[in-house]
mmCIF file of C-alpha atoms in Angstrom:
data_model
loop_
_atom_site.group_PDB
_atom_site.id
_atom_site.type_symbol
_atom_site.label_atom_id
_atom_site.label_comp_id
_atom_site.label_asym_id
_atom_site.label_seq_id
_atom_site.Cartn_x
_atom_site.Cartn_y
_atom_site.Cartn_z
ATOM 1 C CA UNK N 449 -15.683 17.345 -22.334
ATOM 2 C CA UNK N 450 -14.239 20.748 -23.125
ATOM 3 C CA UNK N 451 -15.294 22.189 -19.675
ATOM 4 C CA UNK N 452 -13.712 19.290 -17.800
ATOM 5 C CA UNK N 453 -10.415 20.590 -19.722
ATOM 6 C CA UNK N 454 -11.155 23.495 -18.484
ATOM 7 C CA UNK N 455 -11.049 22.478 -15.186
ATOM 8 C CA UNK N 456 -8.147 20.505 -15.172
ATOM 9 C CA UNK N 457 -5.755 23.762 -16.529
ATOM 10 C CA UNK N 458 -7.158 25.381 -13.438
ATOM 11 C CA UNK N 459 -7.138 22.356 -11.306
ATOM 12 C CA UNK N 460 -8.750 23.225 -7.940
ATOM 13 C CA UNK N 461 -6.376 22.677 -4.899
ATOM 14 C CA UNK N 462 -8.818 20.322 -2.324
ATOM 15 C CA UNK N 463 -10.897 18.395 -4.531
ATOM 16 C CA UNK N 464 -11.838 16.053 -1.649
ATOM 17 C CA UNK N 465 -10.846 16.427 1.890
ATOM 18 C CA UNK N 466 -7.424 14.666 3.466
ATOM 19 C CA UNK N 467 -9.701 12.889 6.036
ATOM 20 C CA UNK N 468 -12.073 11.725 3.390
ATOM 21 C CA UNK N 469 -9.386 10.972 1.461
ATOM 22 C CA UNK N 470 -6.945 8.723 4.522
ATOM 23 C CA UNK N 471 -10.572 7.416 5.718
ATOM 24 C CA UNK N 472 -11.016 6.104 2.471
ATOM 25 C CA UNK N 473 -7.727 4.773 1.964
ATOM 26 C CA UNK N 474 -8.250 3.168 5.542
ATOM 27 C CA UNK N 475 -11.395 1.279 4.663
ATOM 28 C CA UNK N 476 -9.786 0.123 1.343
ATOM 29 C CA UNK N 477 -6.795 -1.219 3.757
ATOM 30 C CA UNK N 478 -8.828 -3.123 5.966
ATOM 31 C CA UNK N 479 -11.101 -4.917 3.472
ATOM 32 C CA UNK N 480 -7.614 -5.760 2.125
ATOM 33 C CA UNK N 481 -6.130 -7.156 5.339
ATOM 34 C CA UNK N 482 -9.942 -8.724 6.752
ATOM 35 C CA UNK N 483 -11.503 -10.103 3.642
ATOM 36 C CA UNK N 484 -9.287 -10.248 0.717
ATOM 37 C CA UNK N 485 -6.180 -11.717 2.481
ATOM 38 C CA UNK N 486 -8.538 -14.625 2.839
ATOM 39 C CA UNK N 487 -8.538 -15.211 -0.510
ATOM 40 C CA UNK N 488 -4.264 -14.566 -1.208
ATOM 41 C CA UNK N 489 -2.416 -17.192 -3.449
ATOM 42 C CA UNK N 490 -1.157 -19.962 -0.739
ATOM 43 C CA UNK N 491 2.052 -20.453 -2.865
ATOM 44 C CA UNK N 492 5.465 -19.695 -2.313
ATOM 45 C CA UNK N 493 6.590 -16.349 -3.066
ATOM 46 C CA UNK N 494 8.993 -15.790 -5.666
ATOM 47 C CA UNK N 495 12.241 -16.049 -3.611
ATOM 48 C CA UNK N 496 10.772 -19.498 -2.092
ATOM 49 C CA UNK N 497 9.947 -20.778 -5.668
ATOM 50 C CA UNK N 498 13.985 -19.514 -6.143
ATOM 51 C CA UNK N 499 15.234 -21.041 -3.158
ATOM 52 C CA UNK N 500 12.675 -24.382 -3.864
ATOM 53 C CA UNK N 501 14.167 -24.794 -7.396
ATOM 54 C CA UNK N 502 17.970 -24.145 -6.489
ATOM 55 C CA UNK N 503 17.750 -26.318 -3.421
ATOM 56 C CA UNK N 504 18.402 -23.419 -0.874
ATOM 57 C CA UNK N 505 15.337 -23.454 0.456
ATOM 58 C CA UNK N 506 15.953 -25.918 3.429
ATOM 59 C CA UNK N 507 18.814 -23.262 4.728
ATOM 60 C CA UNK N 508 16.005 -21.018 6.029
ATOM 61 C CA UNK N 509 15.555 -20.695 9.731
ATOM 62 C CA UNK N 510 13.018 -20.193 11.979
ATOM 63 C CA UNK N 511 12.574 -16.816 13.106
ATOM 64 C CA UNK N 512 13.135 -16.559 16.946
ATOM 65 C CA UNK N 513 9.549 -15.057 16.848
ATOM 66 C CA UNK N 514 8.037 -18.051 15.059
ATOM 67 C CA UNK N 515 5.438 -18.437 17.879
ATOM 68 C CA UNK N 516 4.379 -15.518 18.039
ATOM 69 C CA UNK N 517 0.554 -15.268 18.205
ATOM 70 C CA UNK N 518 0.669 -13.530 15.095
ATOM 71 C CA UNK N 519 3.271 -15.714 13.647
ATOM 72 C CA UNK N 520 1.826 -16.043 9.257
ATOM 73 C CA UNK N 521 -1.259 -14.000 9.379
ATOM 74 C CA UNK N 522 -3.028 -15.949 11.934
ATOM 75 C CA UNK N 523 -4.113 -15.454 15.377
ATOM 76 C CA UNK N 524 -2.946 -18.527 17.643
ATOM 77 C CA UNK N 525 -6.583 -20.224 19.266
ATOM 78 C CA UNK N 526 -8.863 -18.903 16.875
ATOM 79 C CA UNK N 527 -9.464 -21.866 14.859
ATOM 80 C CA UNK N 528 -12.479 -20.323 12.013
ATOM 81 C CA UNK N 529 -9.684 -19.585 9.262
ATOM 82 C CA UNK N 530 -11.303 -16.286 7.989
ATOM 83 C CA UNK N 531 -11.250 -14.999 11.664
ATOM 84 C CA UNK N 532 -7.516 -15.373 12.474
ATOM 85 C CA UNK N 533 -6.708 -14.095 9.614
ATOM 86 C CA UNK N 534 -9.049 -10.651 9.864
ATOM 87 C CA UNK N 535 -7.676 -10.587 13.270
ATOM 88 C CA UNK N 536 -3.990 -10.823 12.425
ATOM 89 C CA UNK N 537 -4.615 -8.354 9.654
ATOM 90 C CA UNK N 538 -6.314 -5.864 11.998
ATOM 91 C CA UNK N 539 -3.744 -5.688 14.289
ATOM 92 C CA UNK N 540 -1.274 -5.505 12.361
ATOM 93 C CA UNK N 541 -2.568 -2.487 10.643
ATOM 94 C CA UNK N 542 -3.491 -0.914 13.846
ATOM 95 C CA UNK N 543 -0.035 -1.350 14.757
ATOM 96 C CA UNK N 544 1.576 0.149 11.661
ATOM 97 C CA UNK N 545 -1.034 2.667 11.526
ATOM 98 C CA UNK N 546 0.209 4.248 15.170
ATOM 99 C CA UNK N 547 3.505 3.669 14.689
ATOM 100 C CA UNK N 548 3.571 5.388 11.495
ATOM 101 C CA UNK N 549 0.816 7.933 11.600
ATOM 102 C CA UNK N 550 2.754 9.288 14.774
ATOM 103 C CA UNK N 551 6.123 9.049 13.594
ATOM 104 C CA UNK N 552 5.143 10.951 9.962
ATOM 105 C CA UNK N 553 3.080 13.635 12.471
ATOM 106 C CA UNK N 554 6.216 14.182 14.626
ATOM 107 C CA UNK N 555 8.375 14.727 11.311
ATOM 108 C CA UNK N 556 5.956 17.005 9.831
ATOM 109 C CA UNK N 557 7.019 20.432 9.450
ATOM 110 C CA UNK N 558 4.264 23.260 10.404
ATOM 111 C CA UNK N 559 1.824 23.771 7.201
ATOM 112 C CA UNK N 560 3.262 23.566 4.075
ATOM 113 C CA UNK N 561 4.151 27.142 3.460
ATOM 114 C CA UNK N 562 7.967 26.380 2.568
ATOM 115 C CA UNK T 799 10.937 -11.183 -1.185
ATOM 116 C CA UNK T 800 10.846 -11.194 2.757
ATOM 117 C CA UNK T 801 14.382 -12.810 3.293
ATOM 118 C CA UNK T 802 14.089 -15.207 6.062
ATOM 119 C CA UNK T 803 16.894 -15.583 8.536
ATOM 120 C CA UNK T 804 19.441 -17.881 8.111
ATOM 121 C CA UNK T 805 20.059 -17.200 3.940
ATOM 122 C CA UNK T 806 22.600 -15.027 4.663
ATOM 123 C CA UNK T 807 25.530 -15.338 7.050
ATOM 124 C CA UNK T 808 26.075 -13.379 10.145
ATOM 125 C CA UNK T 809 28.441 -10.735 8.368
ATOM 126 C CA UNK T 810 26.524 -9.766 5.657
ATOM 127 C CA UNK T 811 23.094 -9.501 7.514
ATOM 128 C CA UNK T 812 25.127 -6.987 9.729
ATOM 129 C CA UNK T 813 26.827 -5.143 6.936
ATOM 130 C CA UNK T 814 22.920 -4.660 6.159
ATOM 131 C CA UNK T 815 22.165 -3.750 9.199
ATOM 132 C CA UNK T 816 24.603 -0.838 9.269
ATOM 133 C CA UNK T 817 23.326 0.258 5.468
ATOM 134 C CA UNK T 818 19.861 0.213 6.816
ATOM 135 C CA UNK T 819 20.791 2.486 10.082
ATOM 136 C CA UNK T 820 22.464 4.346 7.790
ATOM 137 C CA UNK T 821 19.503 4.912 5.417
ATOM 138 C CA UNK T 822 17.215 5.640 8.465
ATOM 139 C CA UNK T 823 19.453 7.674 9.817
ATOM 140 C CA UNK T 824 19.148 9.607 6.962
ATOM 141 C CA UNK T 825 15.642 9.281 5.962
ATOM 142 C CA UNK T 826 14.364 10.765 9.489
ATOM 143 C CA UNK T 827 16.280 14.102 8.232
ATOM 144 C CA UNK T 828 14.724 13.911 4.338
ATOM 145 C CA UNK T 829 11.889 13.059 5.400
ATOM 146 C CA UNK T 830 11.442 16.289 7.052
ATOM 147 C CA UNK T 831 11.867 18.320 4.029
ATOM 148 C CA UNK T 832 9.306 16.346 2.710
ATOM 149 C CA UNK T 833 6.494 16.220 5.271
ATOM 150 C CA UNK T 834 4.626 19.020 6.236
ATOM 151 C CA UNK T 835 1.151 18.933 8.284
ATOM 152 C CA UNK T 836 -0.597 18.710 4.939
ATOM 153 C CA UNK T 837 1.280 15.559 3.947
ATOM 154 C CA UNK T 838 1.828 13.436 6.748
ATOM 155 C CA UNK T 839 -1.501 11.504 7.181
ATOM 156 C CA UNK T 840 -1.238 10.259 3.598
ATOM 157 C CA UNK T 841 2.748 8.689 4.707
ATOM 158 C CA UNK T 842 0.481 7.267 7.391
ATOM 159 C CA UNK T 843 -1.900 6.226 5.477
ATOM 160 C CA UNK T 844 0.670 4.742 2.586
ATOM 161 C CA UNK T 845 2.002 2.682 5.584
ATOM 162 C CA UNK T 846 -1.041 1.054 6.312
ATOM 163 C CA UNK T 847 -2.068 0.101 3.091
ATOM 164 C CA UNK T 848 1.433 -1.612 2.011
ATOM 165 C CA UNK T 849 0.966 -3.231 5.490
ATOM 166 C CA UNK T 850 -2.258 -4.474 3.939
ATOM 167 C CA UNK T 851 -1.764 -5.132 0.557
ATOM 168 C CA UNK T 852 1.567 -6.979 1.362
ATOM 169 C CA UNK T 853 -1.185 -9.679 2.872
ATOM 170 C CA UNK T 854 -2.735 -10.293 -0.147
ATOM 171 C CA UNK T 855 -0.276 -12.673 -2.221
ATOM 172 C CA UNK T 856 -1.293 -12.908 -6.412
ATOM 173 C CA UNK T 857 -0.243 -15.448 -8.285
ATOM 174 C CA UNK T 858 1.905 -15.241 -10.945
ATOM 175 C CA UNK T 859 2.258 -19.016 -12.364
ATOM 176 C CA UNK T 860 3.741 -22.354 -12.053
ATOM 177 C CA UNK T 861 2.515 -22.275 -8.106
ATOM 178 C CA UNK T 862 4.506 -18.764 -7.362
ATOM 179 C CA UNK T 863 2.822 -15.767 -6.107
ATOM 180 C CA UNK T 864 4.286 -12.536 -5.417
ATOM 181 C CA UNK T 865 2.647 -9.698 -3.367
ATOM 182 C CA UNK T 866 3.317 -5.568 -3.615
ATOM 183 C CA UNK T 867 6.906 -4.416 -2.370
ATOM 184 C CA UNK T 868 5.242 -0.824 -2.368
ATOM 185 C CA UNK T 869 8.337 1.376 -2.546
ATOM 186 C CA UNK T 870 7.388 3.178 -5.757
ATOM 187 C CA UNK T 871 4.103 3.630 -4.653
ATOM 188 C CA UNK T 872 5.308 5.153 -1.761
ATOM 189 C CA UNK T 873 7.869 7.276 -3.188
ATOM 190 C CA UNK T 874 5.963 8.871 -5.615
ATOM 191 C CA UNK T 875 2.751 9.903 -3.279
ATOM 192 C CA UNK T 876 5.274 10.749 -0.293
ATOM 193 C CA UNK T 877 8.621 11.519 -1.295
ATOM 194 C CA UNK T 878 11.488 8.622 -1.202
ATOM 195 C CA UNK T 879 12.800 9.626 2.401
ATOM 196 C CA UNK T 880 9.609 9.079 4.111
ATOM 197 C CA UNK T 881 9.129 6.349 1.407
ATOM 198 C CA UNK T 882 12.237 5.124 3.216
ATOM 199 C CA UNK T 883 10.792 5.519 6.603
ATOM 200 C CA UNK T 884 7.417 4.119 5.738
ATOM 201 C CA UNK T 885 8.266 0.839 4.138
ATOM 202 C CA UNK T 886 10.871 0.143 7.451
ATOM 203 C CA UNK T 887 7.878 0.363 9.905
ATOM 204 C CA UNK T 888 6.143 -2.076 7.552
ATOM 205 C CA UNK T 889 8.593 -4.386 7.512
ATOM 206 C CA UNK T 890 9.452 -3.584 11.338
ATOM 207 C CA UNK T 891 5.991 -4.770 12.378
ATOM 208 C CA UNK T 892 6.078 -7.639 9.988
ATOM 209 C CA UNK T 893 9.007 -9.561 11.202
ATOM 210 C CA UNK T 894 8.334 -8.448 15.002
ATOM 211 C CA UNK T 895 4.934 -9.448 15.466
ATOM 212 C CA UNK T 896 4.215 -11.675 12.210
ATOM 213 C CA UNK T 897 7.521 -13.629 11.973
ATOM 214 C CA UNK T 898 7.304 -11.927 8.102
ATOM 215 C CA UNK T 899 10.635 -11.631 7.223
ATOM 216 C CA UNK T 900 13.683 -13.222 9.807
ATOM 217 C CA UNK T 901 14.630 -11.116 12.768
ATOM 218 C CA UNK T 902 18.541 -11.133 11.835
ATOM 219 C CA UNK T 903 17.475 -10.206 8.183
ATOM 220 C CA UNK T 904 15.495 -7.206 9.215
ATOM 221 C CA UNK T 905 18.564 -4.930 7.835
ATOM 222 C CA UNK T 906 18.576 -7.344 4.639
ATOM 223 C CA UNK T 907 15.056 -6.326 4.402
ATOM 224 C CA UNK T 908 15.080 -2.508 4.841
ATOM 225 C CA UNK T 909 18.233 -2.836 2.147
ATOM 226 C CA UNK T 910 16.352 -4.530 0.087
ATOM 227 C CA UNK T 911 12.708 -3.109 -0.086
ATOM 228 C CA UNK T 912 12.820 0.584 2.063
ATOM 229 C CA UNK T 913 16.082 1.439 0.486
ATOM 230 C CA UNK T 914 16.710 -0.701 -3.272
ATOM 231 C CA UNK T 915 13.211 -0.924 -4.464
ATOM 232 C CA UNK T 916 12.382 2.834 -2.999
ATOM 233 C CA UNK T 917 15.106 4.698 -4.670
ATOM 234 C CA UNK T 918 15.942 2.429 -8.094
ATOM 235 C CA UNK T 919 12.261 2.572 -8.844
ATOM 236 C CA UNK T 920 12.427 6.324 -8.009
ATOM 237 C CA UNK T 921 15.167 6.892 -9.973
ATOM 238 C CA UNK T 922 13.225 5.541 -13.084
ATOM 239 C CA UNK T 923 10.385 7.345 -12.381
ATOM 240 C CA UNK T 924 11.855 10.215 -12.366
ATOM 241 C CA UNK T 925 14.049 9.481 -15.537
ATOM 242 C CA UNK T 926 10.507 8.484 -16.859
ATOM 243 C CA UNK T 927 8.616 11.899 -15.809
ATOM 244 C CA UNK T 928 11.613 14.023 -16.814
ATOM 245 C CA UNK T 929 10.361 13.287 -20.645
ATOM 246 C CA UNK T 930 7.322 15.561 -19.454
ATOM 247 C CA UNK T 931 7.565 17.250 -16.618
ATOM 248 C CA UNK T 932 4.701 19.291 -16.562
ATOM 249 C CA UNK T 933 2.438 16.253 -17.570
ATOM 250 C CA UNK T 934 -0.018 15.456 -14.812
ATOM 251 C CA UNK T 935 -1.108 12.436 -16.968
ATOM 252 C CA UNK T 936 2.263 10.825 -17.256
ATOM 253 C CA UNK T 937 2.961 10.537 -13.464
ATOM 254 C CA UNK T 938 0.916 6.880 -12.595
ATOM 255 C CA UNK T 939 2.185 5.420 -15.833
ATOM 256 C CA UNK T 940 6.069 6.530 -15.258
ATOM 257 C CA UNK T 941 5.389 4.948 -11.387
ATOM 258 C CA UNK T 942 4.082 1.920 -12.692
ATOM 259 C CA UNK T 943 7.429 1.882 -15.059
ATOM 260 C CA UNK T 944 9.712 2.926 -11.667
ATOM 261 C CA UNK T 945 7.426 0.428 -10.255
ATOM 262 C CA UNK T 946 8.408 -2.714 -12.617
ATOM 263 C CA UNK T 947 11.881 -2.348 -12.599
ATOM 264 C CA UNK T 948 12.175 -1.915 -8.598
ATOM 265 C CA UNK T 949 11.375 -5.200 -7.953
ATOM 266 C CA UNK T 950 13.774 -7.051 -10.119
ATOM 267 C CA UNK T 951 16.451 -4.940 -8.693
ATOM 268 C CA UNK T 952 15.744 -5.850 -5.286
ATOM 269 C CA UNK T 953 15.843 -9.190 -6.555
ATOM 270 C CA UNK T 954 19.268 -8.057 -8.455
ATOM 271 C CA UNK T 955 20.860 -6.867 -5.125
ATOM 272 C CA UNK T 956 19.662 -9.940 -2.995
ATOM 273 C CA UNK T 957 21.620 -12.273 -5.497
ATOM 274 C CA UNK T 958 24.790 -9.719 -4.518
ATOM 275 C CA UNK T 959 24.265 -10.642 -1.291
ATOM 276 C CA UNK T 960 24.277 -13.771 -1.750
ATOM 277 C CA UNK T 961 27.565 -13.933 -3.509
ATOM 278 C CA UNK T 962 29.041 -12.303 -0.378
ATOM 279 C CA UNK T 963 27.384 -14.085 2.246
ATOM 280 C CA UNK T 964 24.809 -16.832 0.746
ATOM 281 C CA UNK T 965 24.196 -20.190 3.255
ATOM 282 C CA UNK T 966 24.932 -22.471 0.139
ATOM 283 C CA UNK T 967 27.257 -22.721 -3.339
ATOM 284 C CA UNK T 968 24.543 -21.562 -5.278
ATOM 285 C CA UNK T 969 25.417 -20.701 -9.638
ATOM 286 C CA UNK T 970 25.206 -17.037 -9.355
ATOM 287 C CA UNK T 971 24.455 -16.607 -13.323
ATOM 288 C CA UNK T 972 21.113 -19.222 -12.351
ATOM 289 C CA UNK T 973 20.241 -17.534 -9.280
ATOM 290 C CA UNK T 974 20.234 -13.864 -11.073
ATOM 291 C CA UNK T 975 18.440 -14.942 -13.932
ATOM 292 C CA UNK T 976 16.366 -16.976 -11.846
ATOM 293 C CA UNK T 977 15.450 -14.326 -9.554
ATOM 294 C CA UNK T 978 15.034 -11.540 -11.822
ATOM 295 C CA UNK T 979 13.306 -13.379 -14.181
ATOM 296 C CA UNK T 980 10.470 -14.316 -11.383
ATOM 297 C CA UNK T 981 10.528 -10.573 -9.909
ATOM 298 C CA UNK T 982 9.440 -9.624 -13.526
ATOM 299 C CA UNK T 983 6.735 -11.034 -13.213
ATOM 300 C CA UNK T 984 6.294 -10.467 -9.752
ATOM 301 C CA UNK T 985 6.800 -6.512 -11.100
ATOM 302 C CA UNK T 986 4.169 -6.497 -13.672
ATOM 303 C CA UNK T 987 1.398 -6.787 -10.248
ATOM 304 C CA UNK T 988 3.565 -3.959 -8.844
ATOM 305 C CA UNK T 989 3.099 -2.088 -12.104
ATOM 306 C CA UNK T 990 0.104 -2.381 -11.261
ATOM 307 C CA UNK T 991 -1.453 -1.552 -8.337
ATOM 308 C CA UNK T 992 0.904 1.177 -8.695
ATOM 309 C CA UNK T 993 -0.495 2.813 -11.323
ATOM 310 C CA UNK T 994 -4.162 2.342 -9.908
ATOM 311 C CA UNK T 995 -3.531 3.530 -6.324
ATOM 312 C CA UNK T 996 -0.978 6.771 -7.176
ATOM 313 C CA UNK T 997 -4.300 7.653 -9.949
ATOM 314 C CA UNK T 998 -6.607 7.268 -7.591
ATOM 315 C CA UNK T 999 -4.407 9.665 -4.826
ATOM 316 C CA UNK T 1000 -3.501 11.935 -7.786
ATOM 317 C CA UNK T 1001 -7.348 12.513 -8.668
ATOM 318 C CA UNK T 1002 -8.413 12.984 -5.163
ATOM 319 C CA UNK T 1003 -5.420 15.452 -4.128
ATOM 320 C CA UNK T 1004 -3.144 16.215 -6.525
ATOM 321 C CA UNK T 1005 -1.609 19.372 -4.286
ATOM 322 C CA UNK T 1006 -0.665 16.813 -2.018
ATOM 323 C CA UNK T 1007 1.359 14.449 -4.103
ATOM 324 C CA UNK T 1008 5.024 14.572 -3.547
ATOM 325 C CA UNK T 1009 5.847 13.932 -7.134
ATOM 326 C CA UNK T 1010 3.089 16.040 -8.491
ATOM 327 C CA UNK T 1011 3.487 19.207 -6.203
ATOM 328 C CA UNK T 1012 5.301 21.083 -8.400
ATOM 329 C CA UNK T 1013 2.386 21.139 -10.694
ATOM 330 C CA UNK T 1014 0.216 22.328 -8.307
ATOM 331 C CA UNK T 1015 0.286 26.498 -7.644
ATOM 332 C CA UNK T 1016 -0.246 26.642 -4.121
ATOM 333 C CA UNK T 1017 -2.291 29.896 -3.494
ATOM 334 C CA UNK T 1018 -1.088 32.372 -0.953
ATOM 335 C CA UNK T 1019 -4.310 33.101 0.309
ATOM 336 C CA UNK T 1020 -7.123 30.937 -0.252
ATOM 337 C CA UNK T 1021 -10.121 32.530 -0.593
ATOM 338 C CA UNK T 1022 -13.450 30.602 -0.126
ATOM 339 C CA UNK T 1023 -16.798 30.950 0.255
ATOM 340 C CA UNK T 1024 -19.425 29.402 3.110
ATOM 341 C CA UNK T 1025 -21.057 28.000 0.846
ATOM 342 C CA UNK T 1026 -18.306 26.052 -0.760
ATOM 343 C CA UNK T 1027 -16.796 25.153 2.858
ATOM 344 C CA UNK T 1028 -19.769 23.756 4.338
ATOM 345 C CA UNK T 1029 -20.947 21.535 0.965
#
C-alpha cells in the first residue's frame, strides 16, 4: 500500500492513453444506447409523473418531428423491438459523436501549453 | 425533464430561446479557454455518452423514472463552457431527429439542462471542492454533491417558467414541491453515475480533467524512454 502512496504524490501524467481512454468510453456508450436502453424503465419521467398528477399533462403537443423515423428511440419498419432500438441508439450517437467531436476539435486551442 | 412543446407559451419559449443563444454565444468563446488538443476528444466523448446514457431511463418509484441530465458530469471532466456546448448538441440531436424534447422548447431545454443544471451544479461543486482544494479524492464525491442539487434546480427554474408562461392554472407552491421533490430523487441516480464516471476519467487521466488540472504539474519537457513508449 505504501508504494501506491507513493505513486499517487508523484502521480504520472498519461496513465492510459486518450484513445484508449475515448475508445473505451465509446464502447461503454454504445452498449448503453444498443443493449441497455432495451432494458430502460418504460415509465413516465419525472416531469410526466408532475404533469400526470397536476392534470397538465394533456397540454403537451406533438412535436412537428413526431414522425420522424427516429421519433422515441425506435427506428420506423423495423419491427424486432431490441433492433429499432440499437438502431435508433446508434445513430443517434453517431450523430452526436460528429457533431460534437468536430465542433470540440475546431474549438481546441493548439496543445495545451497555455 | 425534456419539456415537450406546447407547456409553455409562445413568449416564454422565445425568451428561452434568446437566453440559450445567449449562453451559446458565449460558451463557443469559454469554451476555447478551456479546450486544447489534449482535451477535446474527451468533450467529444462526454457528448456521446450523455447522448447514451440519457436512453437508459431508471426508475425511481411509484411508476416514475428519471434518466442522467449530465451537466455536472460534464462540467467537471470538461469545463462548464464546453459543458455548455456539449449538453446543447445532445439535446440538439434529441429533439431534431428523436422528437426528445419539443422543437419550440429546444431554448427551454438548453435553459434548463446546458445552462441551469451545468452551472448551479458547478457552482456547488466548486463550493464543495473549495473545502480542499488540493484533494484529488474529494473531486467525484463534491460532483456527485454539484450533481444532486442540479437537477432539482432545473426542476426549480422550470416551475419559474411556468409561472410566467405555463399552458394551465397550475398551484405553483404544488408544482415546486412537486417537482423538486421528484428531481430529488431523480438526483440521487445523477449523484450517481456522476461520481462513478468522473472516478473512472479521473483514474485514467487525471492531467486531463478540467476540474482536476490544477493538481496536475504539467512537465515542460517530458522525457521518456522507448521502452516506456512502446509498452
Amino acid at each position: 500500500m505504501s508504494t501506491q502512496t507513493d505513486q499517487r504524490s508523484t502521480t504520472p501524467a498519461h496513465r492510459v492513453r486518450t484513445r484508449t481512454l475515448v475508445v473505451a468510453g465509446l464502447l461503454v456508450s454504445l452498449a448503453l444506447a444498443a443493449v441497455v436502453s432495451l432494458f430502460a424503465s418504460a415509465s413516465p419521467d419525472g416531469l410526466e409523473h408532475v404533469a400526470e398528477t397536476l392534470g397538465f399533462a394533456e397540454t403537451a403537443a406533438d412535436s412537428a418531428v413526431a414522425e420522424s423515423p427516429l421519433a422515441d428511440y425506435g427506428t420506423a419498419g423495423v419491427g424486432n423491438e431490441w433492433l429499432s432500438t440499437a438502431i435508433a441508439g446508434v445513430v443517434g450517437l453517431l450523430v452526436t459523436g460528429l457533431v460534437a467531436f468536430g465542433l470540440m476539435r475546431l474549438l481546441a486551442r493548439p496543445s495545451g501549453r497555455d | 425533464m425534456h419539456v415537450p412543446d406546447g407547456f409553455l407559451d409562445g413568449p416564454t419559449s422565445l425568451a428561452t430561446v434568446g437566453v440559450a443563444t445567449v449562453a451559446v454565444a458565449a460558451a463557443l468563446r469559454g469554451a476555447r479557454r478551456e479546450l486544447d488538443d489534449r482535451t477535446a476528444p474527451l468533450a467529444g466523448l462526454v457528448a456521446v455518452f450523455v447522448f447514451a446514457a440519457q436512453m437508459v431511463n431508471f426508475p425511481v418509484g411509484a411508476g416514475t423514472s428519471g434518466h442522467l441530465m449530465g451537466g455536472v458530469l460534464a462540467a467537471v471532466l470538461v469545463g462548464p463552457w464546453t459543458a455548455t456546448l456539449a449538453l446543447t448538441v445532445v439535446l440538439v440531436v434529441q429533439a431534431l431527429a428523436f422528437a426528445d424534447g419539443g422543437l419550440t422548447a429546444i431554448g427551454t431545454n438548453v435553459t434548463l439542462i446546458a445552462v441551469v443544471a451545468v452551472w448551479v451544479g458547478y457552482g456547488v461543486f466548486r463550493l464543495v471542492q473549495a473545502v480542499r482544494p488540493q484533494s484529488h479524492r474529494l473531486i467525484p464525491f463534491a460532483a456527485a454533491i454539484g450533481a444532486l442539487v442540479s437537477v432539482p434546480a432545473a426542476a426549480l427554474v422550470f416551475t419559474g417558467l411556468w409561472a410566467v408562461g405555463g399552458a394551465a392554472p397550475i398551484d405553483l407552491g404544488l408544482l415546486a414541491t412537486t417537482m423538486i421533490s421528484w428531481h430529488s430523487l431523480i438526483g440521487i441516480g445523477e449523484a450517481v453515475i456522476t461520481f462513478l464516471a468522473v472516478s473512472a476519467v479521473l483514474s485514467a487521466r487525471p492531467d486531463i480533467v478540467h476540474a482536476a488540472r490544477h493538481l496536475t504539474s504539467q512537465p515542460e519537457l517530458q522525457v521518456r524512454t522507448a521502452a516506456e513508449t512502446s509498452s
